[in-house]
Amino acid sequence: MSPLFFWLFSALMLIFGTAVIINRNPVASALSLVVCFIGLAALFVSLDAFFLGTIQVLVYAGAVMVLFLFIIMLLDLRAEERRRINFLAFGGGAAVAVIFFFQLYAVINHLAIANLPFPTLPQARTDDVHSVGLLLFGNYNLPLQVIGILILVATIGVIVLSKKELR
Amino acid sequence: MLLFLVFAPLLAATLILLGSPARLTALFSAAVSAAVTFLALFLYRPVPGGFQFLSSFTVSESWRIHFSLGADGLSLIMLLLAALVLLCAVWFTPPIEKSERLFYVCLLFVAAGAIGAFASLDLFFFYAFHELALIPTFLLIGIWGSGNRSSAAWKVTIYLGVGSFVLLLGLILLYRSVPEGARTFDLRDLQTIAANGGIAAPAQNQIFLLLLIGFGVLVSLFPFHSWAPEAYASAPAPAAMLHAGVLKKFGLYGLLRLALPLLPQGAQHWRTLVIVLLLGNIIYVGLATIAQKRLDWMLGYSSVMHMGYIFLGIASANLIGLNGAAVLMFAHGISIALLFALAGEIRRRTRTLVFSDLGGLGKLMPFAGFAFGLATFAAIGLPGFANFAAEVMVFFGAFRVGADWQGFHLFQIATALALWGVVISAVYMLRAYRAIFMGPPNDSTLREWKAAPDLTLTLRWPVILLIAATLIVGFFPSSLLSVLRPTFPASLAANP
Amino acid sequence: MSTLPWIALLLPLVSVFVITIATRPLRTISALISVAAVLGSFVCAAIIFFQETSAAPSFLWIDLGSTFSVPLGLALDPLSRSMLFMVTGVGALIHIYSLGYMGSDEGKSRYFAGLSLFMFSMLGIVLANNFVMMFIFWELVGVSSWLLIGHWFERASAAEAAKKAFITNRIGDFGFMLGILMVWSATGSLGFDGIATNLNRLTSHPTYLTIAALCVFCGAVGKSAQFPLHVWLPDAMEGPTPVSALIHAATMVAAGVYMLVRVGFLINASSTALLVVAWIGTITALLAALMATQQDDIKRILAYSTLSQLGYMVMAVGLASGAAAMFHLFTHAAFKALLFLGSGSIIYMLHHEQNIWKMGGLAKRLPITFLTFLIGTLALIGFPGFSGFFSKDAILALAFQRSLSIFVLGALTALLTAFYMTRLVIVALFGRPRSQMAAQSGESPAVMTIPLMLLAIPAAIGGFGFFAARFLTLPNEKEKLLVVPIVAFGCLLVGVLGAVFLYRNRSEEPISIPLFSERFYLDEFYAWLIRWTEDLLASFAGFVDRWILDGAIIRGLSGGTWSGGFLLRLLQVGNLQAYGFLFGLGVVVLLYFTIFH
Amino acid sequence: MVTLGDYLVVSGLLFTIGFAGVLLRRNIIIIFMSLELMLNGANLSLVAFSRFRLDSLGQPNYHGQVFVFFIITVAAAEVAVGLAIIVALYRARRTTHVEDINTLKF
Amino acid sequence: MIPAPVLEIAVLVLGMILLLGEAFAGESDRRIFAIAGILGLIAVLVASFFLATAPPSATQGFWSFYSADPLAIFFKRFALVTTILVLVMAIDYAPAIQAGVASATRQAGLGEFFTLPIFTCAGLMWMASAIDFVMIFVSLELITISFYVLVSFTRRNPLTLEAGVKYLILSALSTGFLVYGITWIFGLTGETNLGRIGVSLTTANIDRVPILFGFGLVLVALSFKIAAVPFQIWVPDVYQGAPTPVTAFLSVGSKAAGFVVLLRVLAPFLILPEVGRLLVGIAALTLIYGNFAALPQSNLKRLLAYSSIAHAGYVLVGVAALSGTSVAFYLVAYLLMTLLCFAVLVAVGSSTGDQIEDYAGLAKRSPFLAFALLIGMIALAGVPFTAGFLGKFFIFDAAIRQHQTFLVVIGVVTVGCGFYYYLKVVRAMYWLEPTTSEPLTVSALSRLTMTGLIAAIIILGVYPQPILNALR
């Protein structure tokens, strides 16, 4: 695992993540988000989580972001016209975010295992798709069923909420 | 029997809600209640050995809450007071224009709360029953009140609500102060435990303070009294009668029933505080009473002031003082109910209770004047009325505490000041009587009051009933004292 | 054991109840019931007096076992028996007199109920054998006096006077009750006998004893209208005249003196207390006499003379002679009742005119009244041979022995008494009529004159030992001092002649001493005192309670809570971004307190 | 060598960026995207923990990865419903701007 | 004897049958589905009294996610009762739904509105049993997502949509923190099962700071669910904007589920002293905020929202005092009285309005509704002989037992505030004159339900033992 790989994709992810919240144009934000997710998928891969990396690309960068773009297009959202920035709100929000990060950073600093070097896996390691799948359908059967219901409910909800109005 | 007493008003209220004629039903139930109370009083055997007419149902095993009723002399006297005043209050209710049913229902609920509290042997229900009256009082003042009724209703409700939660904390602490396994809300068991020293002294101090504040708010102990004058001034007469006459005695009853027997050391510890506060009631509130310019406010303040005497009796914690306090509760209940009833009738006729607008009513309403005069005498503690007998006992009881040759100590000074309070109450009551009934009638208003006839014959009966009650007790205080004998243990006789 | 005393006591009470409950609308019947009751009591009293019954059953009024009990028992010693006889006798006469005087009054039933209540209370005081029982009736006397003074309650002055009388009495009662408590807590007894037995417990603590005795004396100061609580008595003349005669002259005000005599053993035990009592009596006697000289209202003059005579009695008590006090009490009762009824007769016939300057020449128009009134006056000023002479002489003789200054002031008072009474007689009864009514008046009806004549007898001869001794233990003077009657008679002559000289044929007041006519400005001073102490305190307390305790603190708390809620509510601005910010802030703060605090 | 701390810091930064987006942006759709960033920041931490904290057999702790799977699924469903609501809002109000939806307050 | 997990399955099956039926129902009256749903849920409720004893929790597999202990069973029933009552309300609310869901046919949308709560109910029931963070997460999200839909259901109403969006964003935000918090806890302990987390917290030598960090973030999300300060900020707006039955569901079901999870999550973490302190702080703030901010309210629905925050405060006092019984009892009382109030709100609000002044003279227009609301209000205020009082009684007792003097003092003060704002409604109903004299009609079912609720409030206020026994 090369540090270069890590830092590269980290930077990619963070830069485009920042772009998401900086861009004035929603389309640009959405596209930045796609890139960000791809960077994230790469980091998953760097952690030997190939299955999740794939899912990340397929579900997030693929399906979810398409949905976002689709909606943005549907609503025909252009770049936001400049509104007066409420500096108080902006400053407050930024301050909260920064403080939160420093708290987080302090916690990580405090963490004994933070300096854990990258452990090597034994040669006889199982395939991660296999392992995750086994767990998912075996041990995690109940949550999986619940997720199924969740998706059913979401489906119904989306239908109810966006059924066309007839006048 | 007690079950019947507790549930009769509730039953009547339900019937009224279901459509039976309101006044008739209320009157009937009140009359039956009064009759049953007399029967109970008659059947009661004043022998030592606790409560009689017992009945008990378990409500919560894990908390040892039982719905248990029972009465001894003290509770019987309070029940008698409640029944009498309820009867008179219902009787005295003028025709109600809006929501007549609701009015009687509220009245009956207030009474049921008082009766239930006095008959309960379980602290939980003792407390809960008192609270039963809270919302009806709010409605009574709010809907049918006069003057600044809105503010009065809020104040009394929130004040009493908070006060009773303080009381609740005290009761919970009391419950918790007993070692695990013996915990109970049953008064009798708690008495046994307390008698065996089951409640530690520091805990007693804590609990007594909470109970004092909680009960104090309910009884309008200085400085927690400011709800009372306004509430009584605004309340419709029957509500004021019931509340000031009966319900307010709950707090004092609680102190007599709980605080003293269960927490003797706590009572000892806070004695000085109690004395200071009760003198606040007698002197400070007494003076404030003099300053009042309206009858309703004045009566409200006077009812606050008189609580000081009862507290004095309780604080003295000896046989004389406690008996005095108990009789005074009864006496004051009757007299203040009578005063509020008459004030309400006067207000109905003259549309004002401001002293400077009134005068010479004695000519127009001789019976009202006569009755008010008797009530005035009762209120200022003249012989012949129950108040006198009770106050005498209170004074004797209090004066004796810690008396020696060196001079006046706490209780002696308190008694002297309380005696001065008698002068104060004479001043304001007589000023009021002078302003309302005596002197030349005010010409401009007299014309309007031509339509102010004296009390009708129907209304005279409850007045006579109340007067008779206070006179009988005043002439023969032993009638109550003999009933009370088992309540206060003879061991108190040894108290200084 | 005899129930007769109880019957005597309770008959008037029965009358009260009967009148109040049943016969209120039937005025004449009410009056007759009341008269019957008092006559009944009088008969009983007479039997008791002559048969010397000495015991009556007693009851426990309050019974708390061994701890505390208040008995209702009757004391039937010579003192109370003769007092009983006197009170019922005078009372009966005045009841009868009232039949005439109040004949057409609207509130006759109420009046007679009040009289009966008064008789009941007064008899109770006389018969009480313990402090609490005495206090009970003591208070009841106050009530009945309130009722009777305020009989004509539509009159503002009557209403005020009634209130004043009651409250002033209450102030005295405050001390009385305190004294009772002190005595009780020391001796453990309420009954007079018990206290007397245990008196040694008190005498060993002289300060305590003095204070207790003086507290008890406070009661008498109020009831017997001694300085400084005397102000109610003159005002009490607003009541109907028979009332003034009965209670503000003959009996009720005497209750204070009677009580002092009853508990004489207590006061005698403390020399300081005795001194105070004597001086209070002396001051009262003198001040009242001075005030009387400048009054124009016939009843007020008599009222001040009553004050003055009460001062003599208290003085006698203070000089440790209950017998002398009682002697004067008895003679005074007779002649003062006589005087008041006489003045009532005048007032009645003059259609309630009370100003002596509007009278004149009445001696011819009301001969019986005049004669009896004259007898009363002579008795009052202590003309030798008349009853007042003997009793006043007894007191002055005492004073002469004990304290010369008191004696001098007492003699001065006697002089003044002669002066103002002569003034009254000359102005009101002699000379020429100075008003229409005075000129046309006739004699009162027989129902009023007969009591006058009956009362004139004891007023005239009551002082002679052969008569008085039947009723009283007369004070036995060790050595007859000739100087005392001589000085007294000298004073009398000076007073009478001075008045004759000044007032003969006058139609208006020749001298004006505002200090006296305005009663030393004491009423004004009290009004001022009350305004600046009690009323001020009351307004202050009322203000604090309404605006500070309730207004500022209670309402402030509730208002503060409400405003707090209002401010908190403003957090809910509706903007999602603000919500996000608050959420984030919440997270940061929560983490801070979780981890870093 | 890349340590667990590095991963945690990076994922924390991603989470914070998302958080900041929620706090700072006023377009609801972008806020919604930022929420996705936050979830993904959490996911990265989870995977990192699962990779760095091997189980007794020396295998990655796959439980963490399963959790990530659940999170992704839930997020997808949430996005679907959320976008439906936003669309409905836009239809009713013609706006996706948070400052325009403040009728409910106080 | 029925195994516990069958209950959820039964509820799900019921929901699906109704959903399918709805699809083929054509133009028939959709209220029949609500009735069917109610009956079905009642059947499940009855069945819940005949459960087989559950096996002890396992280290893996089904029983490591799912617990059927008394607490779980209790809150399953709680969820069922809530849902039944919400459905009853929903029937009365149908006209407003029809007006709010613009669609082709009159009945459109109703079927979904009646069936979604059933799925939510299943989520609530799972949540009651969840003993693993993964399970907690998925069932919580099931509930949340169904509430997204329900809150914005009447999408023609801009207020509803506004509420929906606010709920969506803030809820998603809290989900983010939940996930991140779970991540940290997982990272430190390597476990998601609460029992095993507890074990590793006691045995292993673990960094306390990161654990607390994770716990804090989880607490953020749970506080959001139970509407505890400082994460209560969404409550008033969302409660006011959402369709009334949904508000009721949200304020009872969602909150109760949040408390169950809180109780379960707290159990392993209580060995950390900071946790107790934190809870006390949150409870105090919640009490103060909820009660104080309710004082100036003039909208009844919003008032109930603040009151819901306030009651969360009381329950948190119970939580901080570690008294599961008192928490459970309080929640039951809260269920009864809140749903009673909302039931009246549905009956009155749809025709008159939600402002308190709209309730002026209700006693004249409909004595029954006024009485019902009176009982509801005084129960919420904590007047004896109502379940609300006993709830407060047990809570205060627990707090006193734990010597939480501070909380007790605040509790007493806030009870005073409560008297004010609850009685404000009573005042409107009884003192003030009605603006219209138009009488209100109440459907028989609602009347029956309200009567039942009133009876339950009073019976539990006198005889609490059934609830106390159920938690043994």
PDB file of C-alpha atoms in Angstrom, chain E residues 165-328:
ATOM      1  CA  VAL E 165     -38.047  19.575   4.518  1.00  0.00           C
ATOM      2  CA  LYS E 166     -36.953  20.739   7.930  1.00  0.00           C
ATOM      3  CA  TYR E 167     -37.485  17.296   9.329  1.00  0.00           C
ATOM      4  CA  LEU E 168     -35.691  15.726   6.418  1.00  0.00           C
ATOM      5  CA  ILE E 169     -32.565  17.831   6.641  1.00  0.00           C
ATOM      6  CA  LEU E 170     -32.200  17.857  10.385  1.00  0.00           C
ATOM      7  CA  SER E 171     -33.041  14.229  10.742  1.00  0.00           C
ATOM      8  CA  ALA E 172     -30.533  13.294   8.090  1.00  0.00           C
ATOM      9  CA  LEU E 173     -27.983  15.425   9.875  1.00  0.00           C
ATOM     10  CA  SER E 174     -28.627  13.561  13.074  1.00  0.00           C
ATOM     11  CA  THR E 175     -28.372  10.290  11.200  1.00  0.00           C
ATOM     12  CA  GLY E 176     -24.952  11.399  10.049  1.00  0.00           C
ATOM     13  CA  PHE E 177     -23.860  11.898  13.632  1.00  0.00           C
ATOM     14  CA  LEU E 178     -25.401   8.616  14.663  1.00  0.00           C
ATOM     15  CA  VAL E 179     -23.448   6.765  12.046  1.00  0.00           C
ATOM     16  CA  TYR E 180     -20.233   8.532  12.888  1.00  0.00           C
ATOM     17  CA  GLY E 181     -20.744   7.890  16.539  1.00  0.00           C
ATOM     18  CA  ILE E 182     -21.396   4.210  15.973  1.00  0.00           C
ATOM     19  CA  THR E 183     -18.295   4.165  13.833  1.00  0.00           C
ATOM     20  CA  TRP E 184     -16.149   5.347  16.658  1.00  0.00           C
ATOM     21  CA  ILE E 185     -17.630   2.989  19.137  1.00  0.00           C
ATOM     22  CA  PHE E 186     -17.173   0.155  16.692  1.00  0.00           C
ATOM     23  CA  GLY E 187     -13.641   1.282  15.960  1.00  0.00           C
ATOM     24  CA  LEU E 188     -12.663   1.218  19.587  1.00  0.00           C
ATOM     25  CA  THR E 189     -14.442  -1.936  20.677  1.00  0.00           C
ATOM     26  CA  GLY E 190     -14.716  -3.796  17.403  1.00  0.00           C
ATOM     27  CA  GLU E 191     -18.314  -4.573  18.298  1.00  0.00           C
ATOM     28  CA  THR E 192     -21.756  -3.306  17.430  1.00  0.00           C
ATOM     29  CA  ASN E 193     -23.664  -5.491  19.861  1.00  0.00           C
ATOM     30  CA  LEU E 194     -24.553  -3.526  22.958  1.00  0.00           C
ATOM     31  CA  GLY E 195     -23.995  -6.402  25.337  1.00  0.00           C
ATOM     32  CA  ARG E 196     -20.536  -7.115  24.015  1.00  0.00           C
ATOM     33  CA  ILE E 197     -19.716  -3.423  23.940  1.00  0.00           C
ATOM     34  CA  GLY E 198     -20.571  -3.367  27.592  1.00  0.00           C
ATOM     35  CA  VAL E 199     -18.290  -6.295  28.215  1.00  0.00           C
ATOM     36  CA  SER E 200     -15.386  -4.733  26.381  1.00  0.00           C
ATOM     37  CA  LEU E 201     -15.915  -1.429  28.123  1.00  0.00           C
ATOM     38  CA  THR E 202     -15.534  -3.087  31.490  1.00  0.00           C
ATOM     39  CA  THR E 203     -12.751  -5.490  30.673  1.00  0.00           C
ATOM     40  CA  ALA E 204     -10.500  -4.036  28.054  1.00  0.00           C
ATOM     41  CA  ASN E 205      -8.222  -1.181  28.796  1.00  0.00           C
ATOM     42  CA  ILE E 206      -9.921   1.279  26.535  1.00  0.00           C
ATOM     43  CA  ASP E 207      -9.324   4.870  25.618  1.00  0.00           C
ATOM     44  CA  ARG E 208     -12.094   6.719  27.332  1.00  0.00           C
ATOM     45  CA  VAL E 209     -11.955   9.856  25.272  1.00  0.00           C
ATOM     46  CA  PRO E 210     -12.720   8.356  21.863  1.00  0.00           C
ATOM     47  CA  ILE E 211     -15.404   6.175  23.369  1.00  0.00           C
ATOM     48  CA  LEU E 212     -17.000   9.199  24.907  1.00  0.00           C
ATOM     49  CA  PHE E 213     -16.701  10.986  21.591  1.00  0.00           C
ATOM     50  CA  GLY E 214     -18.596   8.207  19.895  1.00  0.00           C
ATOM     51  CA  PHE E 215     -21.120   8.003  22.650  1.00  0.00           C
ATOM     52  CA  GLY E 216     -21.615  11.749  22.525  1.00  0.00           C
ATOM     53  CA  LEU E 217     -22.395  11.612  18.842  1.00  0.00           C
ATOM     54  CA  VAL E 218     -24.852   8.765  19.339  1.00  0.00           C
ATOM     55  CA  LEU E 219     -26.419  10.761  22.111  1.00  0.00           C
ATOM     56  CA  VAL E 220     -26.803  13.658  19.700  1.00  0.00           C
ATOM     57  CA  ALA E 221     -28.856  11.521  17.376  1.00  0.00           C
ATOM     58  CA  LEU E 222     -30.940  10.029  20.142  1.00  0.00           C
ATOM     59  CA  SER E 223     -31.525  13.429  21.687  1.00  0.00           C
ATOM     60  CA  PHE E 224     -32.745  14.498  18.320  1.00  0.00           C
ATOM     61  CA  LYS E 225     -35.251  11.658  18.292  1.00  0.00           C
ATOM     62  CA  ILE E 226     -36.540  12.300  21.757  1.00  0.00           C
ATOM     63  CA  ALA E 227     -36.493  16.057  21.257  1.00  0.00           C
ATOM     64  CA  ALA E 228     -34.049  16.853  24.005  1.00  0.00           C
ATOM     65  CA  VAL E 229     -32.301  20.191  24.205  1.00  0.00           C
ATOM     66  CA  PRO E 230     -30.148  21.224  22.353  1.00  0.00           C
ATOM     67  CA  PHE E 231     -31.510  19.085  19.538  1.00  0.00           C
ATOM     68  CA  GLN E 232     -35.133  19.961  20.004  1.00  0.00           C
ATOM     69  CA  ILE E 233     -34.997  22.744  17.502  1.00  0.00           C
ATOM     70  CA  TRP E 234     -36.944  20.926  14.787  1.00  0.00           C
ATOM     71  CA  VAL E 235     -39.801  19.901  17.019  1.00  0.00           C
ATOM     72  CA  PRO E 236     -42.091  22.923  17.094  1.00  0.00           C
ATOM     73  CA  ASP E 237     -41.952  23.611  13.382  1.00  0.00           C
ATOM     74  CA  VAL E 238     -42.373  20.032  12.314  1.00  0.00           C
ATOM     75  CA  TYR E 239     -45.122  19.288  14.791  1.00  0.00           C
ATOM     76  CA  GLN E 240     -47.010  22.327  13.713  1.00  0.00           C
ATOM     77  CA  GLY E 241     -46.678  21.686  10.007  1.00  0.00           C
ATOM     78  CA  ALA E 242     -47.220  17.952   9.868  1.00  0.00           C
ATOM     79  CA  PRO E 243     -50.680  16.428   9.479  1.00  0.00           C
ATOM     80  CA  THR E 244     -52.093  16.141  12.980  1.00  0.00           C
ATOM     81  CA  PRO E 245     -52.205  12.337  13.247  1.00  0.00           C
ATOM     82  CA  VAL E 246     -48.619  12.238  12.078  1.00  0.00           C
ATOM     83  CA  THR E 247     -47.668  14.792  14.682  1.00  0.00           C
ATOM     84  CA  ALA E 248     -49.270  12.576  17.245  1.00  0.00           C
ATOM     85  CA  PHE E 249     -47.419   9.570  15.950  1.00  0.00           C
ATOM     86  CA  LEU E 250     -44.170  11.476  15.866  1.00  0.00           C
ATOM     87  CA  SER E 251     -44.546  12.815  19.348  1.00  0.00           C
ATOM     88  CA  VAL E 252     -45.445   9.496  20.875  1.00  0.00           C
ATOM     89  CA  GLY E 253     -44.146   6.652  18.761  1.00  0.00           C
ATOM     90  CA  SER E 254     -40.907   8.106  17.557  1.00  0.00           C
ATOM     91  CA  LYS E 255     -40.104   9.582  20.913  1.00  0.00           C
ATOM     92  CA  ALA E 256     -40.852   6.421  22.843  1.00  0.00           C
ATOM     93  CA  ALA E 257     -38.693   4.440  20.469  1.00  0.00           C
ATOM     94  CA  GLY E 258     -35.938   6.975  21.019  1.00  0.00           C
ATOM     95  CA  PHE E 259     -36.215   6.453  24.754  1.00  0.00           C
ATOM     96  CA  VAL E 260     -36.095   2.680  24.496  1.00  0.00           C
ATOM     97  CA  VAL E 261     -32.937   2.938  22.478  1.00  0.00           C
ATOM     98  CA  LEU E 262     -31.538   5.492  24.861  1.00  0.00           C
ATOM     99  CA  LEU E 263     -32.186   3.158  27.776  1.00  0.00           C
ATOM    100  CA  ARG E 264     -30.556   0.288  25.943  1.00  0.00           C
ATOM    101  CA  VAL E 265     -27.582   2.287  24.717  1.00  0.00           C
ATOM    102  CA  LEU E 266     -26.992   3.855  28.087  1.00  0.00           C
ATOM    103  CA  ALA E 267     -26.758   0.542  29.872  1.00  0.00           C
ATOM    104  CA  PRO E 268     -23.186  -0.280  28.817  1.00  0.00           C
ATOM    105  CA  PHE E 269     -21.972   3.299  29.012  1.00  0.00           C
ATOM    106  CA  LEU E 270     -23.140   4.093  32.476  1.00  0.00           C
ATOM    107  CA  ILE E 271     -19.878   2.954  33.953  1.00  0.00           C
ATOM    108  CA  LEU E 272     -18.416   6.153  32.573  1.00  0.00           C
ATOM    109  CA  PRO E 273     -19.087   8.895  35.154  1.00  0.00           C
ATOM    110  CA  GLU E 274     -19.338  11.634  32.539  1.00  0.00           C
ATOM    111  CA  VAL E 275     -22.471  10.052  31.126  1.00  0.00           C
ATOM    112  CA  GLY E 276     -24.599  10.607  34.181  1.00  0.00           C
ATOM    113  CA  ARG E 277     -23.530  14.211  34.442  1.00  0.00           C
ATOM    114  CA  LEU E 278     -24.313  14.782  30.819  1.00  0.00           C
ATOM    115  CA  LEU E 279     -27.787  13.345  31.195  1.00  0.00           C
ATOM    116  CA  VAL E 280     -28.527  15.556  34.146  1.00  0.00           C
ATOM    117  CA  GLY E 281     -27.498  18.586  32.138  1.00  0.00           C
ATOM    118  CA  ILE E 282     -29.579  17.631  29.153  1.00  0.00           C
ATOM    119  CA  ALA E 283     -32.579  16.831  31.292  1.00  0.00           C
ATOM    120  CA  ALA E 284     -32.376  20.168  33.073  1.00  0.00           C
ATOM    121  CA  LEU E 285     -32.038  22.135  29.852  1.00  0.00           C
ATOM    122  CA  THR E 286     -34.859  20.230  28.237  1.00  0.00           C
ATOM    123  CA  LEU E 287     -37.156  20.827  31.167  1.00  0.00           C
ATOM    124  CA  ILE E 288     -36.416  24.506  31.182  1.00  0.00           C
ATOM    125  CA  TYR E 289     -36.600  25.023  27.470  1.00  0.00           C
ATOM    126  CA  GLY E 290     -39.734  23.020  26.873  1.00  0.00           C
ATOM    127  CA  ASN E 291     -41.677  24.504  29.706  1.00  0.00           C
ATOM    128  CA  PHE E 292     -40.510  28.072  29.452  1.00  0.00           C
ATOM    129  CA  ALA E 293     -40.825  28.412  25.716  1.00  0.00           C
ATOM    130  CA  ALA E 294     -44.311  26.936  25.857  1.00  0.00           C
ATOM    131  CA  LEU E 295     -45.525  29.775  28.041  1.00  0.00           C
ATOM    132  CA  PRO E 296     -46.114  32.370  25.300  1.00  0.00           C
ATOM    133  CA  GLN E 297     -47.529  29.973  22.733  1.00  0.00           C
ATOM    134  CA  SER E 298     -50.827  30.685  21.101  1.00  0.00           C
ATOM    135  CA  ASN E 299     -51.037  27.777  18.690  1.00  0.00           C
ATOM    136  CA  LEU E 300     -52.252  24.605  20.301  1.00  0.00           C
ATOM    137  CA  LYS E 301     -50.362  22.259  18.058  1.00  0.00           C
ATOM    138  CA  ARG E 302     -47.173  24.179  18.616  1.00  0.00           C
ATOM    139  CA  LEU E 303     -47.928  24.273  22.297  1.00  0.00           C
ATOM    140  CA  LEU E 304     -48.157  20.508  22.290  1.00  0.00           C
ATOM    141  CA  ALA E 305     -44.825  20.434  20.520  1.00  0.00           C
ATOM    142  CA  TYR E 306     -43.186  22.431  23.284  1.00  0.00           C
ATOM    143  CA  SER E 307     -45.007  20.331  25.806  1.00  0.00           C
ATOM    144  CA  SER E 308     -43.592  17.289  24.117  1.00  0.00           C
ATOM    145  CA  ILE E 309     -40.116  18.717  24.653  1.00  0.00           C
ATOM    146  CA  ALA E 310     -41.020  19.417  28.246  1.00  0.00           C
ATOM    147  CA  HIS E 311     -42.175  15.866  28.811  1.00  0.00           C
ATOM    148  CA  ALA E 312     -39.034  14.573  27.199  1.00  0.00           C
ATOM    149  CA  GLY E 313     -37.353  16.519  29.971  1.00  0.00           C
ATOM    150  CA  TYR E 314     -39.307  14.722  32.672  1.00  0.00           C
ATOM    151  CA  VAL E 315     -38.591  11.365  31.112  1.00  0.00           C
ATOM    152  CA  LEU E 316     -34.930  12.305  30.910  1.00  0.00           C
ATOM    153  CA  VAL E 317     -35.002  13.012  34.615  1.00  0.00           C
ATOM    154  CA  GLY E 318     -36.154   9.448  35.001  1.00  0.00           C
ATOM    155  CA  VAL E 319     -33.405   8.279  32.675  1.00  0.00           C
ATOM    156  CA  ALA E 320     -30.814  10.301  34.535  1.00  0.00           C
ATOM    157  CA  ALA E 321     -32.102   8.737  37.725  1.00  0.00           C
ATOM    158  CA  LEU E 322     -31.691   5.349  36.060  1.00  0.00           C
ATOM    159  CA  SER E 323     -35.228   4.289  36.695  1.00  0.00           C
ATOM    160  CA  GLY E 324     -36.572   2.265  33.822  1.00  0.00           C
ATOM    161  CA  THR E 325     -39.909   1.712  35.491  1.00  0.00           C
ATOM    162  CA  SER E 326     -40.621   5.356  35.963  1.00  0.00           C
ATOM    163  CA  VAL E 327     -39.557   6.116  32.396  1.00  0.00           C
ATOM    164  CA  ALA E 328     -41.840   3.436  31.037  1.00  0.00           C
TER     165      ALA E 328
END
